[in-house]
mmCIF file of C-alpha atoms in Angstrom:
data_model
loop_
_atom_site.group_PDB
_atom_site.id
_atom_site.type_symbol
_atom_site.label_atom_id
_atom_site.label_comp_id
_atom_site.label_asym_id
_atom_site.label_seq_id
_atom_site.Cartn_x
_atom_site.Cartn_y
_atom_site.Cartn_z
ATOM 1 C CA LEU L 1 -45.236 74.869 102.449
ATOM 2 C CA ASN L 2 -42.258 77.067 103.411
ATOM 3 C CA THR L 3 -41.388 78.971 100.292
ATOM 4 C CA ASN L 4 -38.120 80.300 101.847
ATOM 5 C CA ASP L 5 -36.775 77.005 102.251
ATOM 6 C CA ASN L 6 -38.033 75.238 99.059
ATOM 7 C CA ASP L 7 -35.541 72.562 98.771
ATOM 8 C CA TYR L 8 -36.814 70.899 102.074
ATOM 9 C CA CYS L 9 -40.537 71.543 101.770
ATOM 10 C CA SER L 10 -42.979 68.758 102.838
ATOM 11 C CA SER L 11 -44.504 66.978 99.969
ATOM 12 C CA GLN L 12 -47.924 67.824 101.247
ATOM 13 C CA SER L 13 -50.020 69.662 98.547
ATOM 14 C CA ILE L 14 -47.098 70.015 96.066
ATOM 15 C CA GLU L 15 -49.448 68.651 93.239
ATOM 16 C CA THR L 16 -51.500 71.870 93.541
ATOM 17 C CA TYR L 17 -48.227 74.129 92.514
ATOM 18 C CA PHE L 18 -48.095 72.006 89.582
ATOM 19 C CA GLY L 19 -51.755 72.133 88.603
ATOM 20 C CA LEU L 20 -52.572 68.690 89.426
ATOM 21 C CA ASN L 21 -55.300 67.701 91.805
ATOM 22 C CA ASP L 22 -53.883 67.069 95.474
ATOM 23 C CA TYR L 23 -55.606 63.852 95.830
ATOM 24 C CA LEU L 24 -52.925 62.364 93.563
ATOM 25 C CA GLN L 25 -50.567 62.921 96.281
ATOM 26 C CA PHE L 26 -50.288 59.305 97.234
ATOM 27 C CA GLU L 27 -51.856 57.681 94.360
ATOM 28 C CA TYR L 28 -48.600 57.044 92.440
ATOM 29 C CA TYR L 29 -46.396 56.642 95.404
ATOM 30 C CA PRO L 30 -43.531 55.547 95.617
ATOM 31 C CA SER L 31 -42.692 57.040 92.308
ATOM 32 C CA SER L 32 -41.439 54.320 89.477
ATOM 33 C CA ALA L 33 -41.501 54.121 85.739
ATOM 34 C CA TYR L 34 -44.161 51.302 86.185
ATOM 35 C CA GLN L 35 -45.999 53.113 88.702
ATOM 36 C CA THR L 36 -48.419 54.485 86.432
ATOM 37 C CA PRO L 37 -50.024 52.831 83.099
ATOM 38 C CA ILE L 38 -47.579 55.161 80.939
ATOM 39 C CA PHE L 39 -44.920 52.734 80.449
ATOM 40 C CA ALA L 40 -47.258 50.099 78.896
ATOM 41 C CA LEU L 41 -48.848 52.706 76.915
ATOM 42 C CA PHE L 42 -45.494 53.143 74.994
ATOM 43 C CA HIS L 43 -46.038 49.564 73.785
ATOM 44 C CA ALA L 44 -49.604 50.429 72.263
ATOM 45 C CA GLU L 45 -49.116 54.259 71.324
ATOM 46 C CA PRO L 46 -45.522 55.281 71.545
ATOM 47 C CA LEU L 47 -45.931 58.695 69.683
ATOM 48 C CA LYS L 48 -49.166 59.540 71.524
ATOM 49 C CA THR L 49 -47.567 58.698 74.750
ATOM 50 C CA ILE L 50 -44.579 60.723 74.148
ATOM 51 C CA ASP L 51 -47.032 63.640 73.363
ATOM 52 C CA PHE L 52 -48.966 63.088 76.565
ATOM 53 C CA ILE L 53 -45.760 63.191 78.759
ATOM 54 C CA ILE L 54 -44.716 66.418 76.974
ATOM 55 C CA ASN L 55 -48.096 67.703 77.297
ATOM 56 C CA LEU L 56 -48.043 66.889 81.088
ATOM 57 C CA ALA L 57 -44.787 68.143 81.811
ATOM 58 C CA ASN L 58 -45.479 71.399 79.771
ATOM 59 C CA TYR L 59 -48.709 72.087 81.947
ATOM 60 C CA ALA L 60 -47.041 71.262 85.318
ATOM 61 C CA ALA L 61 -44.128 73.333 84.578
ATOM 62 C CA THR L 62 -46.382 76.342 83.397
ATOM 63 C CA ASN L 63 -48.488 76.065 86.453
ATOM 64 C CA TYR L 64 -45.351 75.738 88.776
ATOM 65 C CA LYS L 65 -43.838 78.819 87.161
ATOM 66 C CA GLN L 66 -47.137 80.712 87.967
ATOM 67 C CA SER L 67 -47.528 79.627 91.570
ATOM 68 C CA GLU L 68 -46.118 80.824 94.946
ATOM 69 C CA LEU L 69 -43.042 79.041 94.020
ATOM 70 C CA TYR L 70 -42.452 81.239 90.932
ATOM 71 C CA SER L 71 -39.237 82.645 92.701
ATOM 72 C CA GLU L 72 -37.347 79.114 91.936
ATOM 73 C CA CYS L 73 -37.989 79.553 88.262
ATOM 74 C CA TYR L 74 -35.935 81.466 85.436
ATOM 75 C CA GLU L 75 -35.673 80.810 81.668
ATOM 76 C CA ILE L 76 -32.971 79.118 79.738
ATOM 77 C CA GLN L 77 -32.325 79.038 75.922
ATOM 78 C CA ILE L 78 -31.306 76.193 73.940
ATOM 79 C CA VAL L 79 -29.751 76.944 70.575
ATOM 80 C CA PHE L 80 -29.996 74.207 67.728
ATOM 81 C CA SER L 81 -27.403 73.338 64.969
ATOM 82 C CA ASP L 82 -30.086 74.895 62.474
ATOM 83 C CA LYS L 83 -30.124 78.077 64.662
ATOM 84 C CA GLU L 84 -33.442 77.524 65.965
ATOM 85 C CA ILE L 85 -33.749 78.912 69.620
ATOM 86 C CA ILE L 86 -36.232 77.676 72.174
ATOM 87 C CA SER L 87 -36.579 78.870 75.707
ATOM 88 C CA GLN L 88 -37.636 76.403 78.697
ATOM 89 C CA ILE L 89 -38.681 76.950 82.036
ATOM 90 C CA CYS L 90 -35.832 76.025 84.374
ATOM 91 C CA SER L 91 -35.341 75.400 88.041
ATOM 92 C CA ASP L 92 -33.424 72.976 90.016
ATOM 93 C CA ARG L 93 -36.416 71.224 91.140
ATOM 94 C CA LEU L 94 -37.509 70.498 87.273
ATOM 95 C CA TRP L 95 -34.102 69.445 86.666
ATOM 96 C CA LYS L 96 -34.117 66.758 89.342
ATOM 97 C CA ALA L 97 -38.040 65.877 88.521
ATOM 98 C CA TYR L 98 -37.257 62.212 87.244
ATOM 99 C CA ARG L 99 -34.465 61.744 89.733
ATOM 100 C CA GLY L 100 -36.360 61.195 93.151
ATOM 101 C CA THR L 101 -34.124 63.523 94.628
ATOM 102 C CA CYS L 102 -36.726 66.577 95.116
ATOM 103 C CA VAL L 103 -40.172 67.334 95.844
ATOM 104 C CA ILE L 104 -42.243 66.833 93.046
ATOM 105 C CA PRO L 105 -45.692 65.326 92.077
ATOM 106 C CA ASN L 106 -45.421 61.592 92.239
ATOM 107 C CA LEU L 107 -47.341 61.228 88.885
ATOM 108 C CA LEU L 108 -44.948 63.583 87.164
ATOM 109 C CA GLU L 109 -41.863 61.878 88.559
ATOM 110 C CA SER L 110 -43.405 58.511 87.328
ATOM 111 C CA ALA L 111 -43.862 59.741 83.835
ATOM 112 C CA LEU L 112 -40.521 60.884 83.423
ATOM 113 C CA MET L 113 -39.215 57.794 84.533
ATOM 114 C CA ALA L 114 -41.182 55.958 82.376
ATOM 115 C CA LEU L 115 -39.915 58.208 79.447
ATOM 116 C CA GLU L 116 -36.447 57.510 80.156
ATOM 117 C CA ASN L 117 -36.972 54.142 80.595
ATOM 118 C CA TYR L 118 -38.767 53.927 77.195
ATOM 119 C CA LEU L 119 -35.753 56.331 75.746
ATOM 120 C CA LEU L 120 -33.104 53.773 76.697
ATOM 121 C CA LEU L 121 -34.777 50.902 75.275
ATOM 122 C CA TYR L 122 -35.765 52.993 71.927
ATOM 123 C CA ILE L 123 -31.971 54.300 71.384
ATOM 124 C CA GLU L 124 -30.872 50.604 71.603
ATOM 125 C CA GLU L 125 -32.976 49.152 69.311
ATOM 126 C CA HIS L 126 -33.112 52.205 66.663
ATOM 127 C CA ASN L 127 -30.632 53.773 64.203
ATOM 128 C CA VAL L 128 -28.770 57.113 64.727
ATOM 129 C CA GLU L 129 -31.394 59.257 62.686
ATOM 130 C CA ASP L 130 -34.371 58.150 64.342
ATOM 131 C CA SER L 131 -32.956 58.358 67.830
ATOM 132 C CA MET L 132 -31.574 61.757 67.041
ATOM 133 C CA ALA L 133 -35.218 62.846 65.605
ATOM 134 C CA LEU L 134 -36.904 61.615 68.797
ATOM 135 C CA CYS L 135 -34.586 63.586 71.129
ATOM 136 C CA VAL L 136 -34.822 66.587 68.894
ATOM 137 C CA TYR L 137 -38.587 66.460 69.237
ATOM 138 C CA LEU L 138 -38.718 66.077 72.786
ATOM 139 C CA LEU L 139 -36.372 69.200 73.188
ATOM 140 C CA LYS L 140 -38.323 71.386 70.867
ATOM 141 C CA ASN L 141 -41.624 70.456 72.041
ATOM 142 C CA SER L 142 -40.814 71.013 75.915
ATOM 143 C CA ASN L 143 -41.283 74.241 77.592
ATOM 144 C CA ASN L 144 -39.157 73.008 80.474
ATOM 145 C CA VAL L 145 -35.831 71.257 81.707
ATOM 146 C CA ALA L 146 -37.732 68.301 83.043
ATOM 147 C CA ILE L 147 -37.775 66.643 79.644
ATOM 148 C CA THR L 148 -34.157 68.247 78.938
ATOM 149 C CA ALA L 149 -32.844 66.258 81.843
ATOM 150 C CA VAL L 150 -34.422 63.123 80.695
ATOM 151 C CA VAL L 151 -32.855 63.515 77.172
ATOM 152 C CA LEU L 152 -29.345 64.623 78.663
ATOM 153 C CA SER L 153 -29.226 60.933 80.793
ATOM 154 C CA ILE L 154 -29.827 59.253 77.434
ATOM 155 C CA VAL L 155 -27.063 61.329 75.795
ATOM 156 C CA VAL L 156 -25.032 60.193 78.619
ATOM 157 C CA ALA L 157 -26.076 56.734 78.018
ATOM 158 C CA TYR L 158 -25.526 56.656 74.162
ATOM 159 C CA PRO L 159 -22.933 59.312 73.622
ATOM 160 C CA ASP L 160 -21.977 57.672 70.288
ATOM 161 C CA LYS L 161 -25.749 57.618 68.780
ATOM 162 C CA LEU L 162 -26.368 61.233 70.033
ATOM 163 C CA PHE L 163 -23.360 63.111 69.687
ATOM 164 C CA ASP L 164 -25.179 65.963 67.712
ATOM 165 C CA ILE L 165 -27.668 66.249 70.745
ATOM 166 C CA SER L 166 -24.904 66.736 73.139
ATOM 167 C CA CYS L 167 -23.415 69.430 71.239
ATOM 168 C CA VAL L 168 -26.476 71.287 71.440
ATOM 169 C CA LEU L 169 -26.906 70.745 75.046
ATOM 170 C CA LEU L 170 -23.380 71.238 75.797
ATOM 171 C CA LYS L 171 -23.888 75.024 74.367
ATOM 172 C CA THR L 172 -26.098 75.652 77.287
ATOM 173 C CA LYS L 173 -24.215 76.724 80.223
ATOM 174 C CA GLU L 174 -27.035 76.679 82.606
ATOM 175 C CA LEU L 175 -27.561 72.822 82.209
ATOM 176 C CA PHE L 176 -23.847 72.587 83.466
ATOM 177 C CA VAL L 177 -24.731 74.291 86.971
ATOM 178 C CA LEU L 178 -27.800 72.323 87.113
ATOM 179 C CA ASP L 179 -26.020 69.061 86.624
ATOM 180 C CA ARG L 180 -23.373 69.820 89.088
ATOM 181 C CA SER L 181 -26.127 70.399 91.654
#
């Protein structure tokens, strides 16, 4: 891995930088919402599955921040309407994690894709209050922008239902820079 040119690095052993076993490298290739059993788990235990994805992303982001790729990372703060402030590990790589446009472990990318797919269905079928509560839960329990990027994609898809979430995210300038990249 060439740490001087991280955007174009090989995916070989990328899992180790995120605290995942490198034998998973090709197990979940190509990344997809349906590549793992995670999307199916949403039907059986949605809240446990959401917590699993949050924990997976938090674990991976923490390891990434402590790896040789630490120079890519910085912290951002998101301020909620109740004045609660949360810090999140941020990098271009984490922001793009679910989009398939950067080198990221396939397992993590697939889990984030499954979360996005589930959220799109959830928001369509549930009322504004439940939808808002779920997005706030995701944001407040995540230590990284990989989950935040997924939430923002849902906000873009359903701005009328998630207006208050969009107001929170619009106050975070760093997210504009990331989204433009």
